[in-house]
PDB file of C-alpha atoms in Angstrom:
ATOM      1  CA  UNK X   1     -40.945  56.594  -3.191  1.00 58.00           C
ATOM      2  CA  UNK X   2     -41.361  56.371  -6.831  1.00 65.00           C
ATOM      3  CA  UNK X   3     -40.855  59.850  -8.876  1.00 67.00           C
ATOM      4  CA  UNK X   4     -44.674  60.848  -9.252  1.00 70.00           C
ATOM      5  CA  UNK X   5     -45.507  61.932 -12.835  1.00 73.00           C
ATOM      6  CA  UNK X   6     -45.182  65.708 -13.650  1.00 74.00           C
ATOM      7  CA  UNK X   7     -42.675  68.310 -13.049  1.00 77.00           C
ATOM      8  CA  UNK X   8     -44.164  69.774 -10.135  1.00 78.00           C
ATOM      9  CA  UNK X   9     -42.118  69.672  -6.444  1.00 73.00           C
ATOM     10  CA  UNK X  10     -43.573  66.830  -4.287  1.00 70.00           C
ATOM     11  CA  UNK X  11     -43.373  66.205  -0.642  1.00 68.00           C
ATOM     12  CA  UNK X  12     -42.371  62.666   0.594  1.00 66.00           C
ATOM     13  CA  UNK X  13     -44.757  62.759   3.420  1.00 66.00           C
ATOM     14  CA  UNK X  14     -48.348  61.976   1.799  1.00 70.00           C
ATOM     15  CA  UNK X  15     -48.714  58.653   0.176  1.00 74.00           C
ATOM     16  CA  UNK X  16     -50.516  58.082  -2.982  1.00 74.00           C
ATOM     17  CA  UNK X  17     -49.574  56.156  -6.228  1.00 76.00           C
ATOM     18  CA  UNK X  18     -46.311  56.624  -6.431  1.00 74.00           C
ATOM     19  CA  UNK X  19     -45.535  55.115  -3.069  1.00 75.00           C
ATOM     20  CA  UNK X  20     -44.634  58.195  -0.557  1.00 73.00           C
ATOM     21  CA  UNK X  21     -44.546  57.952   3.410  1.00 73.00           C
ATOM     22  CA  UNK X  22     -46.263  54.402   3.333  1.00 78.00           C
ATOM     23  CA  UNK X  23     -45.046  53.668   7.065  1.00 77.00           C
ATOM     24  CA  UNK X  24     -46.256  49.489   6.590  1.00 83.00           C
ATOM     25  CA  UNK X  25     -44.899  48.034   9.401  1.00 82.00           C
ATOM     26  CA  UNK X  26     -44.432  44.911   7.572  1.00 89.00           C
ATOM     27  CA  UNK X  27     -41.844  46.288   5.373  1.00 84.00           C
ATOM     28  CA  UNK X  28     -39.110  44.548   6.858  1.00 82.00           C
ATOM     29  CA  UNK X  29     -36.088  42.474   6.002  1.00 82.00           C
ATOM     30  CA  UNK X  30     -37.120  40.222   2.877  1.00 88.00           C
ATOM     31  CA  UNK X  31     -40.104  41.820   1.568  1.00 90.00           C
ATOM     32  CA  UNK X  32     -40.853  43.522  -1.859  1.00 91.00           C
ATOM     33  CA  UNK X  33     -42.438  46.783  -2.316  1.00 88.00           C
ATOM     34  CA  UNK X  34     -43.483  47.209  -6.163  1.00 88.00           C
ATOM     35  CA  UNK X  35     -44.073  50.973  -7.307  1.00 85.00           C
ATOM     36  CA  UNK X  36     -45.383  52.278 -10.572  1.00 83.00           C
ATOM     37  CA  UNK X  37     -42.957  54.001 -12.733  1.00 80.00           C
ATOM     38  CA  UNK X  38     -44.846  57.434 -13.363  1.00 76.00           C
ATOM     39  CA  UNK X  39     -42.319  58.566 -16.453  1.00 76.00           C
ATOM     40  CA  UNK X  40     -39.208  57.603 -18.221  1.00 76.00           C
ATOM     41  CA  UNK X  41     -35.823  57.838 -15.925  1.00 75.00           C
ATOM     42  CA  UNK X  42     -38.251  57.572 -12.606  1.00 71.00           C
ATOM     43  CA  UNK X  43     -35.768  58.037  -9.775  1.00 73.00           C
ATOM     44  CA  UNK X  44     -36.488  56.216  -6.279  1.00 75.00           C
ATOM     45  CA  UNK X  45     -36.276  57.949  -3.013  1.00 72.00           C
ATOM     46  CA  UNK X  46     -35.725  56.326   0.528  1.00 72.00           C
ATOM     47  CA  UNK X  47     -36.743  58.345   3.679  1.00 69.00           C
ATOM     48  CA  UNK X  48     -36.179  57.687   7.226  1.00 71.00           C
ATOM     49  CA  UNK X  49     -36.119  53.717   8.442  1.00 73.00           C
ATOM     50  CA  UNK X  50     -38.718  52.730  11.429  1.00 72.00           C
ATOM     51  CA  UNK X  51     -37.180  50.439  13.871  1.00 73.00           C
ATOM     52  CA  UNK X  52     -40.605  50.051  15.283  1.00 74.00           C
ATOM     53  CA  UNK X  53     -44.079  51.578  14.591  1.00 74.00           C
ATOM     54  CA  UNK X  54     -47.643  50.675  15.187  1.00 72.00           C
ATOM     55  CA  UNK X  55     -50.454  50.396  12.617  1.00 74.00           C
ATOM     56  CA  UNK X  56     -52.023  53.776  11.982  1.00 68.00           C
ATOM     57  CA  UNK X  57     -49.001  56.058  12.511  1.00 68.00           C
ATOM     58  CA  UNK X  58     -51.205  58.141  14.494  1.00 66.00           C
ATOM     59  CA  UNK X  59     -49.092  60.981  15.005  1.00 66.00           C
ATOM     60  CA  UNK X  60     -46.122  60.529  12.387  1.00 66.00           C
ATOM     61  CA  UNK X  61     -43.877  58.982  15.354  1.00 69.00           C
ATOM     62  CA  UNK X  62     -41.960  55.805  15.468  1.00 72.00           C
ATOM     63  CA  UNK X  63     -38.516  54.427  16.415  1.00 74.00           C
ATOM     64  CA  UNK X  64     -36.156  55.569  13.613  1.00 74.00           C
ATOM     65  CA  UNK X  65     -32.824  53.861  12.700  1.00 73.00           C
ATOM     66  CA  UNK X  66     -29.752  54.738  11.204  1.00 74.00           C
ATOM     67  CA  UNK X  67     -30.127  51.678   8.461  1.00 71.00           C
ATOM     68  CA  UNK X  68     -26.628  51.330   8.972  1.00 74.00           C
ATOM     69  CA  UNK X  69     -26.708  47.852   6.912  1.00 75.00           C
ATOM     70  CA  UNK X  70     -29.660  48.355   4.922  1.00 73.00           C
ATOM     71  CA  UNK X  71     -29.714  46.533   1.625  1.00 77.00           C
ATOM     72  CA  UNK X  72     -31.957  47.249  -1.337  1.00 76.00           C
ATOM     73  CA  UNK X  73     -32.158  45.664  -4.894  1.00 77.00           C
ATOM     74  CA  UNK X  74     -34.096  47.523  -7.441  1.00 76.00           C
ATOM     75  CA  UNK X  75     -35.528  45.735 -10.407  1.00 77.00           C
ATOM     76  CA  UNK X  76     -37.375  47.115 -13.354  1.00 76.00           C
ATOM     77  CA  UNK X  77     -40.033  44.711 -14.869  1.00 73.00           C
ATOM     78  CA  UNK X  78     -41.650  46.215 -17.961  1.00 73.00           C
ATOM     79  CA  UNK X  79     -44.816  45.146 -18.622  1.00 67.00           C
ATOM     80  CA  UNK X  80     -46.361  45.007 -15.105  1.00 68.00           C
ATOM     81  CA  UNK X  81     -49.703  47.459 -15.273  1.00 73.00           C
ATOM     82  CA  UNK X  82     -49.192  48.413 -12.048  1.00 79.00           C
ATOM     83  CA  UNK X  83     -50.822  51.516 -11.249  1.00 82.00           C
ATOM     84  CA  UNK X  84     -50.424  51.968  -6.940  1.00 87.00           C
ATOM     85  CA  UNK X  85     -47.519  50.640  -4.661  1.00 90.00           C
ATOM     86  CA  UNK X  86     -48.113  46.960  -3.505  1.00 93.00           C
ATOM     87  CA  UNK X  87     -46.154  44.877  -1.111  1.00 94.00           C
ATOM     88  CA  UNK X  88     -44.985  41.462  -0.931  1.00 96.00           C
ATOM     89  CA  UNK X  89     -43.832  39.222   2.022  1.00 96.00           C
ATOM     90  CA  UNK X  90     -43.841  35.762   2.625  1.00 96.00           C
ATOM     91  CA  UNK X  91     -46.980  35.320   3.588  1.00 97.00           C
ATOM     92  CA  UNK X  92     -48.950  37.837   1.903  1.00 97.00           C
ATOM     93  CA  UNK X  93     -50.084  40.395  -0.867  1.00 97.00           C
ATOM     94  CA  UNK X  94     -50.472  43.877   0.498  1.00 97.00           C
ATOM     95  CA  UNK X  95     -52.436  46.400  -1.854  1.00 95.00           C
ATOM     96  CA  UNK X  96     -52.952  50.106  -0.491  1.00 94.00           C
ATOM     97  CA  UNK X  97     -55.627  52.665  -0.422  1.00 94.00           C
ATOM     98  CA  UNK X  98     -55.364  56.848  -0.212  1.00 91.00           C
ATOM     99  CA  UNK X  99     -58.476  59.423   0.682  1.00 91.00           C
ATOM    100  CA  UNK X 100     -58.838  62.243   2.781  1.00 87.00           C
ATOM    101  CA  UNK X 101     -60.899  60.271   4.871  1.00 89.00           C
ATOM    102  CA  UNK X 102     -60.634  56.569   6.127  1.00 91.00           C
ATOM    103  CA  UNK X 103     -63.954  55.740   4.656  1.00 95.00           C
ATOM    104  CA  UNK X 104     -62.696  56.383   1.414  1.00 95.00           C
ATOM    105  CA  UNK X 105     -59.474  55.293   2.032  1.00 94.00           C
ATOM    106  CA  UNK X 106     -60.833  51.776   2.414  1.00 96.00           C
ATOM    107  CA  UNK X 107     -62.731  51.657  -0.451  1.00 97.00           C
ATOM    108  CA  UNK X 108     -59.888  53.010  -2.686  1.00 95.00           C
ATOM    109  CA  UNK X 109     -57.698  50.117  -1.213  1.00 96.00           C
ATOM    110  CA  UNK X 110     -60.397  47.668  -2.077  1.00 97.00           C
ATOM    111  CA  UNK X 111     -61.050  48.459  -5.446  1.00 96.00           C
ATOM    112  CA  UNK X 112     -57.546  48.481  -5.912  1.00 95.00           C
ATOM    113  CA  UNK X 113     -56.889  45.063  -4.662  1.00 96.00           C
ATOM    114  CA  UNK X 114     -59.949  43.823  -6.895  1.00 96.00           C
ATOM    115  CA  UNK X 115     -58.362  45.385 -10.159  1.00 93.00           C
ATOM    116  CA  UNK X 116     -54.899  44.109  -9.447  1.00 93.00           C
ATOM    117  CA  UNK X 117     -55.504  40.688  -8.110  1.00 96.00           C
ATOM    118  CA  UNK X 118     -57.953  39.870 -10.657  1.00 95.00           C
ATOM    119  CA  UNK X 119     -55.362  40.781 -13.757  1.00 93.00           C
ATOM    120  CA  UNK X 120     -52.857  38.982 -11.617  1.00 93.00           C
ATOM    121  CA  UNK X 121     -54.492  36.124 -11.098  1.00 95.00           C
ATOM    122  CA  UNK X 122     -56.511  35.841 -13.708  1.00 94.00           C
ATOM    123  CA  UNK X 123     -59.571  35.508 -12.180  1.00 95.00           C
ATOM    124  CA  UNK X 124     -62.533  37.754 -12.559  1.00 96.00           C
ATOM    125  CA  UNK X 125     -63.628  41.064 -10.617  1.00 96.00           C
ATOM    126  CA  UNK X 126     -66.214  39.626  -8.661  1.00 97.00           C
ATOM    127  CA  UNK X 127     -63.986  36.458  -7.696  1.00 96.00           C
ATOM    128  CA  UNK X 128     -61.740  39.013  -6.638  1.00 96.00           C
ATOM    129  CA  UNK X 129     -64.248  41.098  -4.578  1.00 97.00           C
ATOM    130  CA  UNK X 130     -65.227  37.916  -2.756  1.00 96.00           C
ATOM    131  CA  UNK X 131     -61.987  37.131  -1.908  1.00 94.00           C
ATOM    132  CA  UNK X 132     -61.312  40.441  -0.089  1.00 94.00           C
ATOM    133  CA  UNK X 133     -64.212  40.027   1.903  1.00 95.00           C
ATOM    134  CA  UNK X 134     -63.256  36.611   3.106  1.00 95.00           C
ATOM    135  CA  UNK X 135     -59.942  36.537   3.371  1.00 96.00           C
ATOM    136  CA  UNK X 136     -58.297  39.985   3.338  1.00 96.00           C
ATOM    137  CA  UNK X 137     -57.828  41.977   6.503  1.00 96.00           C
ATOM    138  CA  UNK X 138     -57.951  45.982   6.247  1.00 96.00           C
ATOM    139  CA  UNK X 139     -55.854  47.821   8.606  1.00 93.00           C
ATOM    140  CA  UNK X 140     -55.323  51.829   9.164  1.00 90.00           C
ATOM    141  CA  UNK X 141     -51.339  52.535   7.559  1.00 85.00           C
ATOM    142  CA  UNK X 142     -51.594  55.966   8.214  1.00 82.00           C
ATOM    143  CA  UNK X 143     -54.407  58.481  10.075  1.00 77.00           C
ATOM    144  CA  UNK X 144     -51.802  61.246  11.286  1.00 70.00           C
ATOM    145  CA  UNK X 145     -53.674  64.583  11.066  1.00 59.00           C
ATOM    146  CA  UNK X 146     -50.865  67.204  10.304  1.00 56.00           C
ATOM    147  CA  UNK X 147     -52.881  70.057   8.453  1.00 54.00           C
ATOM    148  CA  UNK X 148     -50.963  73.081   8.746  1.00 51.00           C
ATOM    149  CA  UNK X 149     -47.749  71.678   8.573  1.00 51.00           C
ATOM    150  CA  UNK X 150     -45.344  73.549   6.906  1.00 50.00           C
ATOM    151  CA  UNK X 151     -44.062  70.731   4.826  1.00 49.00           C
ATOM    152  CA  UNK X 152     -47.637  68.975   3.868  1.00 50.00           C
ATOM    153  CA  UNK X 153     -49.751  71.838   2.946  1.00 52.00           C
ATOM    154  CA  UNK X 154     -53.048  73.170   4.272  1.00 47.00           C
ATOM    155  CA  UNK X 155     -54.852  69.533   3.713  1.00 56.00           C
ATOM    156  CA  UNK X 156     -52.234  67.492   5.117  1.00 59.00           C
ATOM    157  CA  UNK X 157     -51.321  63.924   4.123  1.00 66.00           C
ATOM    158  CA  UNK X 158     -54.027  61.242   2.941  1.00 79.00           C
ATOM    159  CA  UNK X 159     -55.492  58.908   5.632  1.00 85.00           C
ATOM    160  CA  UNK X 160     -53.934  55.211   4.374  1.00 88.00           C
ATOM    161  CA  UNK X 161     -55.352  51.753   4.555  1.00 93.00           C
ATOM    162  CA  UNK X 162     -53.994  48.615   3.879  1.00 94.00           C
ATOM    163  CA  UNK X 163     -55.307  45.183   2.859  1.00 97.00           C
ATOM    164  CA  UNK X 164     -53.375  42.108   3.441  1.00 97.00           C
ATOM    165  CA  UNK X 165     -54.479  39.103   1.252  1.00 97.00           C
ATOM    166  CA  UNK X 166     -52.787  35.512   2.444  1.00 97.00           C
ATOM    167  CA  UNK X 167     -50.899  33.874   0.006  1.00 97.00           C
ATOM    168  CA  UNK X 168     -51.627  30.274   1.811  1.00 97.00           C
ATOM    169  CA  UNK X 169     -55.216  30.215   0.809  1.00 96.00           C
ATOM    170  CA  UNK X 170     -53.878  29.860  -2.894  1.00 96.00           C
ATOM    171  CA  UNK X 171     -53.084  27.033  -4.656  1.00 96.00           C
ATOM    172  CA  UNK X 172     -49.357  26.911  -5.630  1.00 97.00           C
ATOM    173  CA  UNK X 173     -50.185  27.196  -9.415  1.00 96.00           C
ATOM    174  CA  UNK X 174     -51.991  30.877  -8.517  1.00 96.00           C
ATOM    175  CA  UNK X 175     -49.094  32.114  -6.447  1.00 96.00           C
ATOM    176  CA  UNK X 176     -46.649  31.382  -9.505  1.00 96.00           C
ATOM    177  CA  UNK X 177     -49.249  33.035 -11.829  1.00 95.00           C
ATOM    178  CA  UNK X 178     -49.413  36.363  -9.424  1.00 94.00           C
ATOM    179  CA  UNK X 179     -45.531  36.017  -8.957  1.00 93.00           C
ATOM    180  CA  UNK X 180     -44.950  36.101 -12.747  1.00 91.00           C
ATOM    181  CA  UNK X 181     -47.482  38.926 -13.612  1.00 90.00           C
ATOM    182  CA  UNK X 182     -45.679  41.124 -10.563  1.00 89.00           C
ATOM    183  CA  UNK X 183     -41.917  40.039 -12.216  1.00 87.00           C
ATOM    184  CA  UNK X 184     -42.312  39.902 -15.739  1.00 83.00           C
ATOM    185  CA  UNK X 185     -39.521  38.958 -17.541  1.00 74.00           C
ATOM    186  CA  UNK X 186     -37.558  37.201 -14.635  1.00 66.00           C
TER     187      UNK X 186
END
């Protein structure tokens, strides 16, 4: 989780534009997670590591791991206009959406994917929207309902949806353009 804007304490359980409890099963060895930096000197926290979990994380249960061999690399990419978490695997770009219900989380995810992909790939928003409809798969990232839990407050964590956009449908030049946008100066 990236450090959110402001000075108020924030639970790591709710997900949002800062990251938080993303619980994305695709975040495995070799994947990348891009988080916006909300303030100077922003810090990163890493929580529990899941050895196995399903899409949806319906009751916050997963098989946990000690992560004795966990290796992470942190790079700051200045100039990237990222406003929300974005994951990347060898095969997909993965966007996130969060809201109090799944309908609104899906809308947030689609809008976020249109926004970042149109800028990163240099295509129009209408084309990015069509690509999301034609090629992206949208899945429930987090559904767990934990209202009233002492560590999340009365409203509980937001529902999460992630959209998986396959890289294989794009020409190599467009994939390289997106990579340069995600990793400026690299």
